[in-house]
Amino acid sequence: MSTAIPCLLVRGGTSKGAFFNAADLPQDVPTRDRVLLAAMGSPDRRQIDGLGGAHPLCSKIGIVSRSAQEDVDLEFLFAQVQPDKDTVDTSPNCGNMLAGVVPFALETGMLQAQGGCATFRVLTRNTGLLAEISLPLSDGRLADGGEARIDGVPGSAAPIEIRFLETAGSLCKALLPTGQPQDSFQVSGEGFAPFRITVTCIDNGMPLVIFRAADVGATGYESVATLQADTPLRRRVEALRLQAAQAMGLGDVSTKSYPKMTMVAPPRQGGALCTRSFIPLVCHESIGVLAAVTVGTAISLPGSICEGLAHRQASSGVETLAIEHPSGALHVTLSPDAAHTGQAPKVALLRTARVLMRGEAMVPTAIWAGQA
Ligand code: NQM
């Protein structure tokens, strides 16, 4: 016997996942998580028995509800399922999946809207991050088609503008969780020679450890496939992550998907900085939204590891930075300049999203009933 749960499959930015109305899922968290794992087909590298796409970027879940708060329209809980693990991580945010939240709510009738465009406020329940999301409408839903293009997604679609209202210190206690823009770590572990490296630990929506490619013997321009195949490099990066996380106050992150590891090099496509992201064991095909926001913030902060590598057009006022990644660039607009205020900047950026499927996810009733 199977239990049918109303579900939409939605692409949000460069991610894809199953979206649910919170009221349609078990309220008991352990049972909910077993239901989500069964719906996605995890743990199994191929996720052959579920909806997951066999990659962390397509193994994501959005749980959405109306908000009881007066100045908030929707609440969004993001859950990261890893294809080959039995974990459901609701600690970090996901700015890409965030782009799918309002389209989901309009499509399912959770929200009603009229006119040619609308703005809604969404609170992420993961870290309390608040965002204002504006999008064009047609018949009360996300408009079909449009001219907005984002690197990492073929074609064009309607623009979804996201303005983050409060991002500093999402999972860490502050924008600079160690209290300084650079930290030096002596890293040791199995299968590699100990090494010392200087990094920037920062969290403006996503905890990141930013390090120079040259400091780990890379160029920073490698393809995703090359980095994915470089097991010795990934082993060193993972050892650095575990150590830096302790210094960031995140504790033991061996089963967590954060902090993300961002390798940087001078830009080479006219952008601000070139990045390769480890999320954390798999190399990202582009870059996470809040990871890009956090890289942009690091670029604008004096004394970060990006100094001397990043190219900036201006050093005050509103600034748009193109964060280069393996599929192109993600543009983040920062305002005002952190260099002048010492505060985390306000950030805006563009995404697109598309509702791909409406239906019901089928999960074994024994799991739904908490009996398996
Ligand atoms: O950083 C990937 C993604 C993400 C997360 C990841 C994200 C973000 O590309 O806000 O969007 O780092 O797991 O969806």
Coordinates of C-alpha atoms and ligand atoms in Angstrom, one line a residue:
M1 CA 0.0 0.0 0.0
S2 CA 1.2 3.5 -0.8
T3 CA 0.2 6.9 0.6
A4 CA -0.2 9.7 -1.9
I5 CA 1.2 13.1 -0.9
P6 CA 0.4 16.2 -3.1
C7 CA 3.7 17.3 -4.5
L8 CA 5.1 19.6 -7.2
L9 CA 8.4 19.2 -8.8
V10 CA 10.0 22.6 -9.3
R11 CA 13.2 23.9 -10.7
G12 CA 14.4 26.8 -8.5
G13 CA 17.4 28.5 -10.1
T14 CA 20.0 25.9 -10.8
S15 CA 18.5 23.4 -8.4
K16 CA 15.5 21.1 -8.7
G17 CA 13.4 19.5 -6.0
A18 CA 10.1 18.3 -4.6
F19 CA 7.9 20.9 -3.0
F20 CA 5.2 20.0 -0.4
N21 CA 2.6 21.9 1.6
A22 CA 3.8 21.5 5.2
A23 CA 0.2 20.5 6.2
D24 CA 0.4 17.5 3.8
L25 CA 3.5 16.0 5.6
P26 CA 3.6 14.2 9.0
Q27 CA 4.1 16.7 11.8
D28 CA 6.3 14.3 13.7
V29 CA 9.9 15.2 12.5
P30 CA 11.5 11.7 12.5
T31 CA 8.4 10.3 10.6
R32 CA 8.5 13.3 8.2
D33 CA 12.1 12.7 7.5
R34 CA 11.6 9.0 6.7
V35 CA 8.8 9.9 4.4
L36 CA 11.0 12.5 2.6
L37 CA 13.8 10.0 2.2
A38 CA 11.4 7.4 0.8
A39 CA 9.9 10.0 -1.6
M40 CA 13.4 10.9 -2.9
G41 CA 14.7 7.3 -3.0
S42 CA 17.5 7.8 -0.5
P43 CA 19.8 6.4 0.5
D44 CA 20.8 5.1 -2.9
R45 CA 23.4 6.8 -5.1
R46 CA 21.0 6.5 -8.1
Q47 CA 17.8 7.3 -6.1
I48 CA 16.3 4.8 -8.5
D49 CA 13.2 4.2 -6.3
G50 CA 12.3 7.9 -5.8
L51 CA 12.0 11.3 -7.2
G52 CA 15.6 12.5 -6.5
G53 CA 17.9 13.2 -9.4
A54 CA 21.0 11.4 -8.1
H55 CA 22.9 14.6 -7.4
P56 CA 22.8 16.9 -4.4
L57 CA 21.5 19.8 -6.6
C58 CA 18.5 17.7 -7.6
S59 CA 17.9 16.0 -4.3
K60 CA 16.3 18.9 -2.5
I61 CA 13.0 19.5 -0.8
G62 CA 10.9 22.6 -0.1
I63 CA 8.3 22.5 2.6
V64 CA 6.0 25.6 2.4
S65 CA 3.2 27.1 4.5
R66 CA 1.3 30.3 5.0
S67 CA 2.8 32.5 7.7
A68 CA 1.0 33.6 10.8
Q69 CA 3.3 36.6 11.0
E70 CA 1.7 39.8 9.8
D71 CA 4.6 41.0 7.6
V72 CA 5.4 37.6 6.2
D73 CA 3.5 35.8 3.5
L74 CA 5.1 32.4 3.4
E75 CA 7.4 30.2 5.4
F76 CA 9.9 27.9 3.7
L77 CA 11.8 25.1 5.3
F78 CA 14.5 23.7 3.0
A79 CA 15.7 20.1 3.4
Q80 CA 18.8 18.7 1.8
V81 CA 18.7 15.0 1.1
Q82 CA 22.0 13.4 0.0
P83 CA 21.4 10.7 -2.7
D84 CA 23.5 8.1 -0.9
K85 CA 22.9 9.0 2.8
D86 CA 19.9 8.6 5.1
T87 CA 20.2 12.2 6.4
V88 CA 17.6 15.0 6.0
D89 CA 19.4 18.3 6.8
T90 CA 17.2 21.3 7.5
S91 CA 20.0 23.4 9.0
P92 CA 21.3 25.4 6.0
N93 CA 19.4 27.7 3.6
C94 CA 19.1 27.2 -0.2
G95 CA 18.7 30.4 -2.2
N96 CA 18.1 28.5 -5.4
M97 CA 15.2 26.5 -4.0
L98 CA 13.9 29.7 -2.5
A99 CA 13.2 30.9 -6.0
G100 CA 10.6 28.1 -6.4
V101 CA 8.7 28.9 -3.2
V102 CA 6.3 31.6 -4.5
P103 CA 5.7 29.8 -7.9
F104 CA 4.7 26.7 -5.8
A105 CA 2.4 28.7 -3.5
L106 CA 0.7 30.4 -6.5
E107 CA 0.3 27.1 -8.4
T108 CA -1.2 25.3 -5.5
G109 CA -3.6 28.1 -4.5
M110 CA -1.8 28.7 -1.2
L111 CA -1.3 32.3 -2.3
Q112 CA -3.6 34.4 -4.5
A113 CA -2.4 37.2 -6.6
Q114 CA -3.7 39.5 -9.4
G115 CA -2.2 41.9 -11.8
G116 CA 1.0 41.8 -13.8
C117 CA 3.5 41.4 -11.0
A118 CA 3.6 40.9 -7.3
T119 CA 6.0 40.9 -4.3
F120 CA 5.9 38.6 -1.4
R121 CA 7.9 38.2 1.8
V122 CA 9.3 34.7 2.5
L123 CA 10.9 33.6 5.8
T124 CA 13.2 30.6 5.7
R125 CA 12.6 28.5 8.8
N126 CA 16.1 27.1 8.5
T127 CA 17.9 30.2 9.8
G128 CA 15.3 32.9 10.0
L129 CA 16.4 34.6 6.8
L130 CA 13.8 37.0 5.3
A131 CA 13.6 37.7 1.6
E132 CA 11.4 39.8 -0.6
I133 CA 10.6 38.1 -3.9
S134 CA 9.1 39.9 -6.9
L135 CA 7.9 38.1 -10.0
P136 CA 5.7 38.7 -13.1
L137 CA 2.3 37.0 -13.1
S138 CA 0.0 35.7 -15.7
D139 CA -3.5 34.5 -14.5
G140 CA -2.3 34.6 -10.9
R141 CA 0.7 32.3 -11.5
L142 CA 4.3 32.8 -12.4
A143 CA 4.3 34.1 -16.0
D144 CA 5.2 31.6 -18.6
G145 CA 8.3 32.4 -20.6
G146 CA 10.4 35.6 -20.4
E147 CA 13.8 36.9 -21.3
A148 CA 15.7 36.3 -18.1
R149 CA 18.7 34.0 -18.4
I150 CA 20.7 32.5 -15.6
D151 CA 24.0 30.6 -16.3
G152 CA 23.6 26.9 -15.6
V153 CA 20.0 26.7 -17.0
P154 CA 19.2 26.4 -20.7
G155 CA 16.9 29.0 -22.3
S156 CA 15.2 31.9 -20.7
A157 CA 12.2 32.4 -18.3
A158 CA 10.4 35.0 -16.3
P159 CA 12.7 37.0 -13.9
I160 CA 12.4 36.4 -10.2
E161 CA 14.1 39.1 -8.2
I162 CA 15.2 38.1 -4.7
R163 CA 16.2 40.8 -2.2
F164 CA 17.6 39.4 1.0
L165 CA 16.8 41.5 4.0
E166 CA 18.9 39.9 6.7
T167 CA 21.6 37.4 5.9
A168 CA 24.6 37.9 8.2
G169 CA 25.5 34.9 10.4
S170 CA 23.0 32.4 9.2
L171 CA 24.3 29.4 11.0
C172 CA 27.4 31.0 12.6
K173 CA 27.2 33.6 15.3
A174 CA 28.4 36.4 13.1
L175 CA 29.4 37.4 9.6
L176 CA 33.0 36.7 10.5
P177 CA 32.5 33.7 12.8
T178 CA 36.2 33.6 14.0
G179 CA 36.2 37.4 14.5
Q180 CA 38.7 38.1 11.8
P181 CA 38.8 38.2 8.0
Q182 CA 41.6 35.6 7.7
D183 CA 42.6 32.5 9.6
S184 CA 45.5 30.1 9.2
F185 CA 45.1 26.3 9.8
Q186 CA 47.6 23.5 10.0
V187 CA 45.7 20.6 8.4
S188 CA 46.6 17.0 8.7
G189 CA 44.8 13.7 8.0
E190 CA 45.1 10.4 6.3
G191 CA 46.5 10.1 2.8
F192 CA 48.1 13.5 2.5
A193 CA 51.1 15.5 3.8
P194 CA 50.2 18.0 6.5
F195 CA 49.8 21.6 5.1
R196 CA 49.3 25.1 6.4
I197 CA 46.7 27.3 4.6
T198 CA 45.2 30.7 5.1
V199 CA 41.4 31.1 4.5
T200 CA 38.5 33.4 5.1
C201 CA 35.7 31.9 7.2
I202 CA 32.5 33.9 6.5
D203 CA 28.7 33.5 6.7
N204 CA 26.4 35.9 4.9
G205 CA 23.6 33.5 4.3
M206 CA 25.8 30.4 3.9
P207 CA 28.8 29.4 6.0
L208 CA 31.8 29.3 3.6
V209 CA 35.5 28.6 3.9
I210 CA 37.2 30.5 1.1
F211 CA 40.7 29.5 0.0
R212 CA 43.0 30.3 -2.9
A213 CA 43.3 27.6 -5.6
A214 CA 47.1 28.2 -5.8
D215 CA 47.4 27.3 -2.1
V216 CA 46.1 23.7 -2.8
G217 CA 48.1 23.3 -6.0
A218 CA 45.1 24.0 -8.3
T219 CA 44.6 26.7 -10.9
G220 CA 41.0 27.3 -9.9
Y221 CA 39.9 27.0 -13.6
E222 CA 39.6 23.2 -13.5
S223 CA 36.4 21.6 -14.8
V224 CA 33.9 20.0 -12.5
A225 CA 34.8 16.6 -13.8
T226 CA 38.5 17.2 -13.1
L227 CA 37.9 18.3 -9.6
Q228 CA 35.5 15.5 -9.0
A229 CA 38.1 13.0 -10.1
D230 CA 40.8 14.6 -7.9
T231 CA 40.3 12.5 -4.8
P232 CA 43.5 13.6 -3.1
L233 CA 42.5 17.3 -3.4
R234 CA 39.0 16.6 -2.2
R235 CA 40.4 14.7 0.8
R236 CA 42.5 17.7 1.8
V237 CA 39.6 20.1 1.3
E238 CA 37.4 17.9 3.5
A239 CA 40.0 17.8 6.2
L240 CA 40.3 21.6 6.1
R241 CA 36.5 21.9 6.3
L242 CA 36.2 19.7 9.4
Q243 CA 38.9 21.8 11.1
A244 CA 37.6 25.2 10.0
A245 CA 34.1 24.3 11.1
Q246 CA 35.3 23.9 14.7
A247 CA 36.9 27.4 14.6
M248 CA 33.6 28.7 13.1
G249 CA 31.7 27.4 16.1
L250 CA 29.8 24.8 13.9
G251 CA 31.1 21.8 15.8
D252 CA 31.4 18.4 14.1
V253 CA 30.1 18.8 10.6
S254 CA 31.1 15.4 9.3
T255 CA 27.4 14.6 8.4
K256 CA 26.5 18.2 7.5
S257 CA 26.6 19.9 4.1
Y258 CA 28.1 23.1 5.5
P259 CA 30.4 24.9 5.6
K260 CA 30.7 24.9 1.8
M261 CA 34.3 25.1 0.5
T262 CA 35.0 27.8 -2.1
M263 CA 38.2 27.7 -4.0
V264 CA 39.0 31.1 -5.7
A265 CA 41.3 32.4 -8.4
P266 CA 41.5 35.7 -10.4
P267 CA 38.5 36.1 -12.7
R268 CA 39.0 35.2 -16.4
Q269 CA 35.7 36.0 -18.0
G270 CA 35.5 39.7 -17.0
G271 CA 33.8 39.0 -13.7
A272 CA 34.9 39.8 -10.1
L273 CA 36.3 36.4 -9.0
C274 CA 36.5 32.9 -10.3
T275 CA 35.1 30.1 -8.0
R276 CA 34.8 26.4 -7.7
S277 CA 32.5 25.2 -4.9
F278 CA 32.6 21.9 -3.0
I279 CA 29.2 21.3 -1.5
P280 CA 31.0 19.8 0.3
L281 CA 31.9 16.4 -1.2
V282 CA 30.6 17.0 -4.7
C283 CA 31.9 19.9 -6.9
H284 CA 29.0 22.3 -7.7
E285 CA 28.1 22.7 -11.4
S286 CA 27.8 26.5 -10.8
I287 CA 27.5 28.0 -7.3
G288 CA 24.8 28.2 -4.6
V289 CA 22.9 31.5 -4.4
L290 CA 23.8 32.3 -0.8
A291 CA 27.3 31.0 -1.4
A292 CA 27.6 33.6 -4.2
V293 CA 26.1 36.2 -1.9
T294 CA 28.7 35.3 0.7
V295 CA 31.6 35.3 -1.8
G296 CA 30.5 38.7 -3.0
T297 CA 30.4 39.9 0.6
A298 CA 34.0 38.6 1.2
I299 CA 35.1 40.4 -1.9
S300 CA 33.7 43.7 -0.4
L301 CA 35.3 43.2 3.0
P302 CA 38.8 44.5 3.6
G303 CA 41.4 41.9 4.5
S304 CA 39.7 38.8 3.2
I305 CA 41.5 36.2 1.2
C306 CA 39.9 37.6 -2.0
E307 CA 42.0 40.7 -1.7
G308 CA 44.5 40.9 -4.5
L309 CA 42.6 38.3 -6.6
A310 CA 39.2 40.0 -7.1
H311 CA 38.5 42.7 -9.6
R312 CA 36.1 45.4 -8.5
Q313 CA 34.7 48.2 -10.6
A314 CA 33.9 50.4 -7.7
S315 CA 34.7 50.4 -4.0
S316 CA 31.7 52.3 -2.6
G317 CA 27.9 52.5 -3.1
V318 CA 25.8 49.9 -4.9
E319 CA 28.0 47.3 -6.6
T320 CA 27.2 44.4 -8.8
L321 CA 29.7 41.6 -8.7
A322 CA 29.8 38.7 -11.3
I323 CA 30.9 35.6 -9.4
E324 CA 32.3 33.3 -12.0
H325 CA 31.6 29.6 -11.7
P326 CA 32.0 26.5 -13.9
S327 CA 28.8 27.3 -16.0
G328 CA 29.2 31.1 -16.3
A329 CA 28.6 33.7 -13.6
L330 CA 26.1 34.6 -10.9
H331 CA 25.6 38.4 -10.5
V332 CA 25.0 39.7 -6.9
T333 CA 24.2 43.3 -6.2
L334 CA 25.5 44.5 -2.9
S335 CA 24.4 47.7 -1.2
P336 CA 25.9 49.6 0.6
D337 CA 29.5 48.7 0.5
A338 CA 30.6 46.7 3.5
A339 CA 34.1 48.2 3.2
H340 CA 32.6 51.5 4.4
T341 CA 30.0 50.4 6.9
G342 CA 31.7 47.3 8.4
Q343 CA 28.2 45.7 8.1
A344 CA 27.0 42.9 5.9
P345 CA 25.6 44.4 2.7
K346 CA 22.0 44.1 1.6
V347 CA 21.9 41.8 -1.4
A348 CA 19.7 41.4 -4.5
L349 CA 19.9 38.9 -7.3
L350 CA 18.0 37.4 -10.2
R351 CA 16.8 33.8 -10.5
T352 CA 14.3 32.0 -12.6
A353 CA 12.1 29.0 -11.7
R354 CA 9.7 26.6 -13.4
V355 CA 7.0 24.3 -12.1
L356 CA 7.8 21.1 -13.9
M357 CA 5.2 18.7 -12.6
R358 CA 2.1 18.6 -10.5
G359 CA 1.1 15.3 -8.9
E360 CA 1.4 13.1 -5.9
A361 CA 4.5 11.5 -4.4
M362 CA 3.8 7.9 -3.5
V363 CA 5.4 6.5 -0.3
P364 CA 4.9 3.2 1.4
T365 CA 2.1 3.5 3.9
A366 CA 4.1 1.7 6.5
I367 CA 6.7 4.5 6.4
W368 CA 3.9 7.2 6.5
A369 CA 2.3 5.4 9.5
G370 CA 5.7 5.5 11.3
Q371 CA 5.9 1.7 11.2
A372 CA 9.0 1.3 9.1
Ligands
NQM1 O1 23.9 28.5 -1.5 C1 23.9 24.3 -3.4 C2 22.3 25.3 -4.7 C3 23.0 25.2 -3.4 C4 22.6 26.0 -2.3 C5 24.6 23.9 -2.3 C6 22.2 27.4 -2.6 C7 22.7 28.5 -1.8 O2 22.9 25.6 -5.7 O3 21.9 29.3 -1.4 O4 21.5 27.7 -3.5 O5 25.5 24.6 -2.0 O6 24.2 22.9 -1.7 O7 21.1 25.1 -4.8

